[in-house]
Structure formats: structure tokens, C-alpha cells
PDB file of C-alpha atoms in Angstrom:
ATOM      1  CA  GLN A   1     -20.088-220.149-134.189  1.00 57.00           C
ATOM      2  CA  LYS A   2     -23.930-220.893-132.660  1.00 70.00           C
ATOM      3  CA  GLU A   3     -25.379-217.705-134.012  1.00 87.00           C
ATOM      4  CA  VAL A   4     -27.086-216.830-130.425  1.00 92.00           C
ATOM      5  CA  GLU A   5     -24.905-217.080-127.471  1.00 92.00           C
ATOM      6  CA  GLN A   6     -26.447-217.629-124.120  1.00 93.00           C
ATOM      7  CA  ASP A   7     -24.527-218.567-120.870  1.00 89.00           C
ATOM      8  CA  PRO A   8     -26.871-222.130-119.075  1.00 87.00           C
ATOM      9  CA  GLY A   9     -26.004-220.738-115.578  1.00 87.00           C
ATOM     10  CA  PRO A  10     -27.815-222.359-113.021  1.00 93.00           C
ATOM     11  CA  LEU A  11     -28.200-219.233-111.819  1.00 95.00           C
ATOM     12  CA  SER A  12     -29.411-219.076-108.536  1.00 97.00           C
ATOM     13  CA  VAL A  13     -31.023-216.107-106.745  1.00 97.00           C
ATOM     14  CA  PRO A  14     -32.679-214.877-103.428  1.00 97.00           C
ATOM     15  CA  GLU A  15     -36.245-214.437-103.838  1.00 97.00           C
ATOM     16  CA  GLY A  16     -36.604-209.987-104.047  1.00 97.00           C
ATOM     17  CA  ALA A  17     -33.759-209.602-106.546  1.00 97.00           C
ATOM     18  CA  ILE A  18     -32.790-208.523-109.535  1.00 97.00           C
ATOM     19  CA  VAL A  19     -32.568-210.726-111.832  1.00 97.00           C
ATOM     20  CA  SER A  20     -30.107-209.785-115.028  1.00 97.00           C
ATOM     21  CA  LEU A  21     -30.109-212.221-118.243  1.00 97.00           C
ATOM     22  CA  ASN A  22     -28.080-211.457-121.338  1.00 96.00           C
ATOM     23  CA  CYS A  23     -27.887-213.100-124.948  1.00 96.00           C
ATOM     24  CA  THR A  24     -25.296-211.985-127.755  1.00 96.00           C
ATOM     25  CA  TYR A  25     -25.764-212.955-131.464  1.00 95.00           C
ATOM     26  CA  SER A  26     -23.894-212.495-134.192  1.00 92.00           C
ATOM     27  CA  ASN A  27     -26.014-212.006-137.774  1.00 90.00           C
ATOM     28  CA  SER A  28     -26.835-207.747-137.358  1.00 89.00           C
ATOM     29  CA  ALA A  29     -30.001-209.105-139.791  1.00 88.00           C
ATOM     30  CA  PHE A  30     -32.199-209.864-136.810  1.00 89.00           C
ATOM     31  CA  GLN A  31     -34.974-207.642-136.480  1.00 88.00           C
ATOM     32  CA  TYR A  32     -37.311-209.335-133.405  1.00 91.00           C
ATOM     33  CA  PHE A  33     -35.460-210.523-130.545  1.00 94.00           C
ATOM     34  CA  MET A  34     -37.341-212.832-127.846  1.00 94.00           C
ATOM     35  CA  TRP A  35     -37.128-213.622-124.503  1.00 96.00           C
ATOM     36  CA  TYR A  36     -39.661-217.241-123.781  1.00 95.00           C
ATOM     37  CA  ARG A  37     -39.855-218.943-120.430  1.00 96.00           C
ATOM     38  CA  GLN A  38     -40.026-222.591-120.268  1.00 94.00           C
ATOM     39  CA  TYR A  39     -40.419-224.578-117.093  1.00 93.00           C
ATOM     40  CA  SER A  40     -39.151-227.874-116.215  1.00 88.00           C
ATOM     41  CA  ARG A  41     -41.415-230.116-119.488  1.00 84.00           C
ATOM     42  CA  LYS A  42     -44.151-228.023-120.943  1.00 90.00           C
ATOM     43  CA  GLY A  43     -43.327-225.416-123.805  1.00 92.00           C
ATOM     44  CA  PRO A  44     -42.260-222.624-123.855  1.00 93.00           C
ATOM     45  CA  GLU A  45     -44.219-219.398-123.115  1.00 93.00           C
ATOM     46  CA  LEU A  46     -43.487-215.893-124.597  1.00 92.00           C
ATOM     47  CA  LEU A  47     -42.357-213.643-122.538  1.00 94.00           C
ATOM     48  CA  MET A  48     -41.517-210.605-123.574  1.00 93.00           C
ATOM     49  CA  TYR A  49     -41.483-209.541-127.867  1.00 90.00           C
ATOM     50  CA  THR A  50     -39.739-206.784-129.287  1.00 90.00           C
ATOM     51  CA  TYR A  51     -38.403-205.741-132.576  1.00 87.00           C
ATOM     52  CA  SER A  52     -35.031-203.987-133.146  1.00 83.00           C
ATOM     53  CA  SER A  53     -33.773-201.644-130.490  1.00 84.00           C
ATOM     54  CA  GLY A  54     -34.563-200.422-127.085  1.00 87.00           C
ATOM     55  CA  ASN A  55     -36.463-200.897-123.912  1.00 92.00           C
ATOM     56  CA  LYS A  56     -39.721-202.918-122.683  1.00 93.00           C
ATOM     57  CA  GLU A  57     -41.756-202.987-120.123  1.00 95.00           C
ATOM     58  CA  ASP A  58     -43.798-205.837-118.880  1.00 94.00           C
ATOM     59  CA  GLY A  59     -44.628-205.319-115.040  1.00 96.00           C
ATOM     60  CA  ARG A  60     -41.812-206.757-113.821  1.00 97.00           C
ATOM     61  CA  PHE A  61     -40.112-207.743-116.802  1.00 97.00           C
ATOM     62  CA  THR A  62     -38.559-205.157-118.232  1.00 97.00           C
ATOM     63  CA  ALA A  63     -36.893-206.341-122.088  1.00 96.00           C
ATOM     64  CA  GLN A  64     -33.750-204.249-123.339  1.00 96.00           C
ATOM     65  CA  VAL A  65     -31.798-204.676-127.154  1.00 95.00           C
ATOM     66  CA  ASP A  66     -28.852-202.827-128.004  1.00 93.00           C
ATOM     67  CA  LYS A  67     -28.494-203.421-131.978  1.00 91.00           C
ATOM     68  CA  SER A  68     -25.130-201.758-131.580  1.00 92.00           C
ATOM     69  CA  SER A  69     -23.270-204.040-129.526  1.00 94.00           C
ATOM     70  CA  LYS A  70     -26.019-207.091-130.498  1.00 94.00           C
ATOM     71  CA  TYR A  71     -27.074-207.716-127.004  1.00 95.00           C
ATOM     72  CA  ILE A  72     -29.977-208.689-125.491  1.00 96.00           C
ATOM     73  CA  SER A  73     -31.069-208.086-122.277  1.00 97.00           C
ATOM     74  CA  LEU A  74     -33.723-209.854-119.712  1.00 97.00           C
ATOM     75  CA  PHE A  75     -34.848-208.029-116.773  1.00 97.00           C
ATOM     76  CA  ILE A  76     -36.669-208.722-113.385  1.00 97.00           C
ATOM     77  CA  ARG A  77     -37.511-206.943-110.741  1.00 97.00           C
ATOM     78  CA  ASP A  78     -38.274-208.675-107.828  1.00 97.00           C
ATOM     79  CA  SER A  79     -37.812-212.206-108.279  1.00 97.00           C
ATOM     80  CA  GLN A  80     -40.459-214.884-106.612  1.00 97.00           C
ATOM     81  CA  PRO A  81     -39.940-218.689-106.982  1.00 97.00           C
ATOM     82  CA  SER A  82     -42.816-219.082-109.305  1.00 96.00           C
ATOM     83  CA  ASP A  83     -40.409-217.302-112.002  1.00 97.00           C
ATOM     84  CA  SER A  84     -37.816-220.295-111.094  1.00 97.00           C
ATOM     85  CA  ALA A  85     -37.650-221.926-114.594  1.00 96.00           C
ATOM     86  CA  THR A  86     -35.266-222.118-117.842  1.00 95.00           C
ATOM     87  CA  TYR A  87     -35.414-218.712-119.951  1.00 97.00           C
ATOM     88  CA  LEU A  88     -34.653-219.311-123.803  1.00 95.00           C
ATOM     89  CA  CYS A  89     -33.478-216.081-125.805  1.00 96.00           C
ATOM     90  CA  ALA A  90     -34.286-216.112-129.233  1.00 94.00           C
ATOM     91  CA  THR A  91     -33.826-213.599-132.839  1.00 93.00           C
ATOM     92  CA  ALA A  92     -35.283-213.368-136.059  1.00 88.00           C
ATOM     93  CA  ASN A  93     -35.859-212.132-139.493  1.00 83.00           C
ATOM     94  CA  SER A  94     -38.228-211.842-141.826  1.00 77.00           C
ATOM     95  CA  ASN A  95     -35.371-213.144-144.998  1.00 75.00           C
ATOM     96  CA  SER A  96     -35.448-215.897-143.462  1.00 72.00           C
ATOM     97  CA  GLY A  97     -38.960-217.258-142.766  1.00 69.00           C
ATOM     98  CA  TYR A  98     -39.587-215.596-139.054  1.00 75.00           C
ATOM     99  CA  ALA A  99     -37.720-219.263-138.085  1.00 80.00           C
ATOM    100  CA  LEU A 100     -35.935-218.438-134.294  1.00 88.00           C
ATOM    101  CA  ASN A 101     -32.573-218.672-133.087  1.00 89.00           C
ATOM    102  CA  PHE A 102     -32.351-219.674-129.922  1.00 91.00           C
ATOM    103  CA  GLY A 103     -30.034-219.179-127.507  1.00 92.00           C
ATOM    104  CA  LYS A 104     -29.534-222.357-124.993  1.00 90.00           C
ATOM    105  CA  GLY A 105     -31.388-221.069-122.445  1.00 93.00           C
ATOM    106  CA  THR A 106     -30.659-219.697-119.151  1.00 95.00           C
ATOM    107  CA  SER A 107     -31.594-221.980-115.831  1.00 95.00           C
ATOM    108  CA  LEU A 108     -32.977-219.855-112.886  1.00 97.00           C
ATOM    109  CA  LEU A 109     -33.436-220.528-109.537  1.00 97.00           C
ATOM    110  CA  VAL A 110     -35.352-218.405-107.134  1.00 97.00           C
ATOM    111  CA  THR A 111     -35.103-219.157-103.720  1.00 96.00           C
ATOM    112  CA  PRO A 112     -37.378-218.598-100.169  1.00 95.00           C
TER     113      PRO A 112
ATOM    114  CA  GLY B   1     -51.855-215.286-126.185  1.00 60.00           C
ATOM    115  CA  ALA B   2     -52.587-217.916-129.061  1.00 65.00           C
ATOM    116  CA  VAL B   3     -53.399-220.544-127.952  1.00 86.00           C
ATOM    117  CA  VAL B   4     -51.224-224.155-129.917  1.00 93.00           C
ATOM    118  CA  SER B   5     -52.918-227.098-128.952  1.00 94.00           C
ATOM    119  CA  GLN B   6     -50.402-230.615-129.106  1.00 96.00           C
ATOM    120  CA  HIS B   7     -51.205-234.349-128.980  1.00 96.00           C
ATOM    121  CA  PRO B   8     -50.038-236.483-126.422  1.00 96.00           C
ATOM    122  CA  SER B   9     -48.071-235.282-123.850  1.00 95.00           C
ATOM    123  CA  ARG B  10     -46.876-238.252-123.395  1.00 96.00           C
ATOM    124  CA  VAL B  11     -45.933-241.555-125.982  1.00 96.00           C
ATOM    125  CA  ILE B  12     -44.222-245.049-125.007  1.00 97.00           C
ATOM    126  CA  CYS B  13     -43.744-246.645-127.484  1.00 95.00           C
ATOM    127  CA  LYS B  14     -41.429-249.897-128.629  1.00 96.00           C
ATOM    128  CA  SER B  15     -38.834-249.474-131.239  1.00 96.00           C
ATOM    129  CA  GLY B  16     -40.478-250.059-134.703  1.00 96.00           C
ATOM    130  CA  THR B  17     -43.870-248.658-134.169  1.00 96.00           C
ATOM    131  CA  SER B  18     -45.233-245.457-135.412  1.00 97.00           C
ATOM    132  CA  VAL B  19     -46.261-242.017-134.005  1.00 97.00           C
ATOM    133  CA  LYS B  20     -48.261-239.094-134.595  1.00 97.00           C
ATOM    134  CA  ILE B  21     -48.046-235.954-132.624  1.00 97.00           C
ATOM    135  CA  GLU B  22     -50.429-233.453-133.811  1.00 96.00           C
ATOM    136  CA  CYS B  23     -50.577-229.974-133.442  1.00 95.00           C
ATOM    137  CA  ARG B  24     -52.915-227.756-133.639  1.00 93.00           C
ATOM    138  CA  SER B  25     -53.942-224.189-134.120  1.00 90.00           C
ATOM    139  CA  LEU B  26     -56.830-223.225-131.411  1.00 88.00           C
ATOM    140  CA  ASP B  27     -58.380-219.634-132.145  1.00 81.00           C
ATOM    141  CA  PHE B  28     -55.780-218.296-134.956  1.00 80.00           C
ATOM    142  CA  GLN B  29     -55.358-219.551-138.269  1.00 83.00           C
ATOM    143  CA  ALA B  30     -51.521-220.172-138.440  1.00 83.00           C
ATOM    144  CA  THR B  31     -49.617-219.964-141.812  1.00 82.00           C
ATOM    145  CA  THR B  32     -46.770-221.425-140.982  1.00 89.00           C
ATOM    146  CA  MET B  33     -46.441-223.873-138.159  1.00 92.00           C
ATOM    147  CA  PHE B  34     -42.996-225.284-137.147  1.00 93.00           C
ATOM    148  CA  TRP B  35     -41.488-228.291-135.421  1.00 95.00           C
ATOM    149  CA  TYR B  36     -38.313-228.720-132.716  1.00 95.00           C
ATOM    150  CA  ARG B  37     -36.658-231.215-130.773  1.00 95.00           C
ATOM    151  CA  GLN B  38     -35.518-230.218-127.465  1.00 93.00           C
ATOM    152  CA  PHE B  39     -32.926-233.031-125.479  1.00 89.00           C
ATOM    153  CA  PRO B  40     -32.462-232.561-122.220  1.00 84.00           C
ATOM    154  CA  LYS B  41     -30.539-229.303-120.621  1.00 80.00           C
ATOM    155  CA  GLN B  42     -30.330-228.573-124.221  1.00 84.00           C
ATOM    156  CA  SER B  43     -31.946-225.556-125.992  1.00 85.00           C
ATOM    157  CA  LEU B  44     -34.672-225.951-129.291  1.00 89.00           C
ATOM    158  CA  MET B  45     -33.602-227.060-132.096  1.00 90.00           C
ATOM    159  CA  LEU B  46     -35.635-226.635-135.424  1.00 91.00           C
ATOM    160  CA  MET B  47     -36.640-229.254-137.179  1.00 94.00           C
ATOM    161  CA  ALA B  48     -38.828-228.194-139.871  1.00 93.00           C
ATOM    162  CA  THR B  49     -40.620-225.179-140.955  1.00 91.00           C
ATOM    163  CA  SER B  50     -44.158-226.095-143.288  1.00 89.00           C
ATOM    164  CA  ASN B  51     -46.750-224.169-144.467  1.00 85.00           C
ATOM    165  CA  GLU B  52     -50.296-225.038-145.244  1.00 80.00           C
ATOM    166  CA  GLY B  53     -51.073-226.288-148.334  1.00 79.00           C
ATOM    167  CA  SER B  54     -47.225-227.461-149.146  1.00 81.00           C
ATOM    168  CA  LYS B  55     -43.978-229.495-148.930  1.00 85.00           C
ATOM    169  CA  ALA B  56     -42.578-228.685-145.263  1.00 90.00           C
ATOM    170  CA  THR B  57     -38.791-227.090-145.768  1.00 91.00           C
ATOM    171  CA  TYR B  58     -36.421-229.621-143.236  1.00 94.00           C
ATOM    172  CA  GLU B  59     -33.425-228.166-141.385  1.00 92.00           C
ATOM    173  CA  GLN B  60     -30.406-230.336-142.412  1.00 92.00           C
ATOM    174  CA  GLY B  61     -29.742-232.824-140.938  1.00 93.00           C
ATOM    175  CA  VAL B  62     -33.676-234.251-140.283  1.00 94.00           C
ATOM    176  CA  GLU B  63     -34.122-236.580-142.898  1.00 94.00           C
ATOM    177  CA  LYS B  64     -37.869-236.366-143.746  1.00 92.00           C
ATOM    178  CA  ASP B  65     -38.439-239.338-144.194  1.00 94.00           C
ATOM    179  CA  LYS B  66     -37.782-240.054-140.889  1.00 95.00           C
ATOM    180  CA  PHE B  67     -39.847-237.455-139.638  1.00 96.00           C
ATOM    181  CA  LEU B  68     -43.410-236.909-141.893  1.00 95.00           C
ATOM    182  CA  ILE B  69     -44.802-233.323-142.255  1.00 94.00           C
ATOM    183  CA  ASN B  70     -48.766-232.613-143.250  1.00 89.00           C
ATOM    184  CA  HIS B  71     -50.051-229.318-142.580  1.00 87.00           C
ATOM    185  CA  ALA B  72     -53.082-229.999-144.829  1.00 80.00           C
ATOM    186  CA  SER B  73     -55.035-227.432-142.868  1.00 85.00           C
ATOM    187  CA  LEU B  74     -54.324-223.728-141.421  1.00 85.00           C
ATOM    188  CA  THR B  75     -55.141-224.644-138.576  1.00 89.00           C
ATOM    189  CA  LEU B  76     -53.526-228.504-137.899  1.00 91.00           C
ATOM    190  CA  SER B  77     -50.099-229.876-138.771  1.00 93.00           C
ATOM    191  CA  THR B  78     -48.891-233.474-137.562  1.00 95.00           C
ATOM    192  CA  LEU B  79     -45.028-235.126-137.366  1.00 96.00           C
ATOM    193  CA  THR B  80     -45.040-238.590-137.486  1.00 97.00           C
ATOM    194  CA  VAL B  81     -42.078-240.106-136.965  1.00 97.00           C
ATOM    195  CA  THR B  82     -42.100-243.280-138.484  1.00 96.00           C
ATOM    196  CA  SER B  83     -40.571-246.493-137.585  1.00 96.00           C
ATOM    197  CA  ALA B  84     -38.870-245.060-134.311  1.00 96.00           C
ATOM    198  CA  HIS B  85     -35.686-246.183-132.348  1.00 95.00           C
ATOM    199  CA  PRO B  86     -34.171-245.274-129.053  1.00 95.00           C
ATOM    200  CA  GLU B  87     -32.560-242.012-130.479  1.00 95.00           C
ATOM    201  CA  ASP B  88     -35.691-240.970-131.300  1.00 96.00           C
ATOM    202  CA  SER B  89     -36.284-240.625-127.517  1.00 96.00           C
ATOM    203  CA  SER B  90     -36.846-237.188-127.351  1.00 95.00           C
ATOM    204  CA  PHE B  91     -39.326-233.337-126.464  1.00 96.00           C
ATOM    205  CA  TYR B  92     -40.874-232.816-129.432  1.00 97.00           C
ATOM    206  CA  ILE B  93     -42.854-229.398-129.311  1.00 96.00           C
ATOM    207  CA  CYS B  94     -44.437-227.472-132.270  1.00 96.00           C
ATOM    208  CA  SER B  95     -45.338-223.485-132.522  1.00 94.00           C
ATOM    209  CA  ALA B  96     -47.020-221.579-134.636  1.00 92.00           C
ATOM    210  CA  ARG B  97     -46.956-218.561-136.378  1.00 87.00           C
ATOM    211  CA  PHE B  98     -49.865-216.319-137.907  1.00 77.00           C
ATOM    212  CA  GLN B  99     -49.781-213.803-141.103  1.00 73.00           C
ATOM    213  CA  GLY B 100     -49.375-210.299-139.566  1.00 71.00           C
ATOM    214  CA  GLU B 101     -46.930-211.363-136.822  1.00 73.00           C
ATOM    215  CA  ASN B 102     -43.230-212.512-136.274  1.00 75.00           C
ATOM    216  CA  ILE B 103     -44.503-214.519-132.644  1.00 83.00           C
ATOM    217  CA  GLN B 104     -44.532-218.360-132.576  1.00 88.00           C
ATOM    218  CA  TYR B 105     -46.523-219.234-130.239  1.00 90.00           C
ATOM    219  CA  PHE B 106     -45.557-223.036-129.123  1.00 93.00           C
ATOM    220  CA  GLY B 107     -47.776-225.970-127.231  1.00 95.00           C
ATOM    221  CA  ALA B 108     -46.681-228.338-124.709  1.00 94.00           C
ATOM    222  CA  GLY B 109     -44.533-230.836-126.256  1.00 96.00           C
ATOM    223  CA  THR B 110     -45.381-234.051-126.431  1.00 97.00           C
ATOM    224  CA  ARG B 111     -41.620-236.386-125.121  1.00 96.00           C
ATOM    225  CA  LEU B 112     -41.636-239.403-127.003  1.00 97.00           C
ATOM    226  CA  SER B 113     -39.108-242.803-125.362  1.00 96.00           C
ATOM    227  CA  VAL B 114     -39.066-245.579-127.579  1.00 96.00           C
ATOM    228  CA  LEU B 115     -38.117-248.430-125.750  1.00 95.00           C
TER     229      LEU B 115
END
């Protein structure tokens, strides 16, 4: 079983919709949770970073971590065509040198 | 956020040649740099972790003699793909982490095509 599971999609939504992206993980030792956005043929760009459980909001983006169910989410409000990209969740812990464990990535398409 | 510069962005080479990819942290000193490989529509696969001044730690299944990593300074790491073959064609991405933060900042990636 992969340590981080993520539905690859593709997910297609109309402009203005609320987008919900999710990942599950298996290792309860993970302490750090991140969401990266990757445009085609580019490196990943950090969107959200969370330590332990809880919510974090930044503009139109909200990240949620539920360690009890090993579930992490990213919500995008008022989605825009420019949000079309692949979204990668990632986890890490200090015991493994903070190496990132990535999900497969979810491809999102926001249509005008 | 911190900036990581990766160069070149695109390489096309003949089979049997070696290719060097540079990864620089522009505005911070990176204690640790990571090298990833990504195939189309796949996630990033960690190849190796390098700490400045010490030998890289390679992930299982990654040939260290094939993928030479040098992290000679706190701002520069290089990946050399030696005697490249078509199966080495991929998207290679580096990232850097600086002491005191657990976040990795990524370069823009290098697309390698071996003919």
C-alpha cells in the first residue's frame, strides 16, 4: 500500500465552483502536511503547509488535516480557470529527514 | 517564498553522453537538497537526498553510479546522469530545504530527452 493515496482524477468543474481535493495516508507518524500545485512541465509550487491537525486558510484556499482519520483536504473557493493544474498532497515527518511522500496528484480542470 | 533555480530547463542529448543538471538556492542556504524524477502523469519519485559536504543517500532502486549527485556548497547541488540512455528520459526536479524549516522549495524542473 502506498503511503499516500490520492485520486488522480481528472476533476472538471465550472468556474466559480468550490473544489474539494483529498488524500489519505497510512503512517500515523506523519507530522507535516503540504499541498503543492504543479502546472504542466513545471516544478511543484507550495500552496499550503500544515503541522499536525487543524485548518489553515490562505485566500481562496483552505487546508484541513484530520490525523484521527488520516485524511487531508484542500478546498478551493471561487475556482478560476487559472487554478487548472495538478494538485499534489505530501506528508513528512522528522524521523525520515523530512523527505516528502507524495500522492499521485489530482488533475483539476476549471472551465470558463 | 524561497527561490530555487534549476538549469537547464530542457536537454536533448545522444545516447551515451552525460548530462549535468544544476540546482541552486538563490536566497537561502540549503542544508538539504532532494532530487526527484517524474514520469508523465505520475507523481514525483524521490531519487536521492543530499546534505552539504556529505555523500548523497539514494533511494532503493536508484543507481548511484548512474546518477551522480554532488552537493559541494550550501547553495548548489548537481545531478549528473552518466552515459544516458533513452530510458533515462524523464522530468528531473530538485528541491531544497533550509535548516529550521520543514518545507521543500522546488526548482522548475529539467526535461531530459535521450535520443
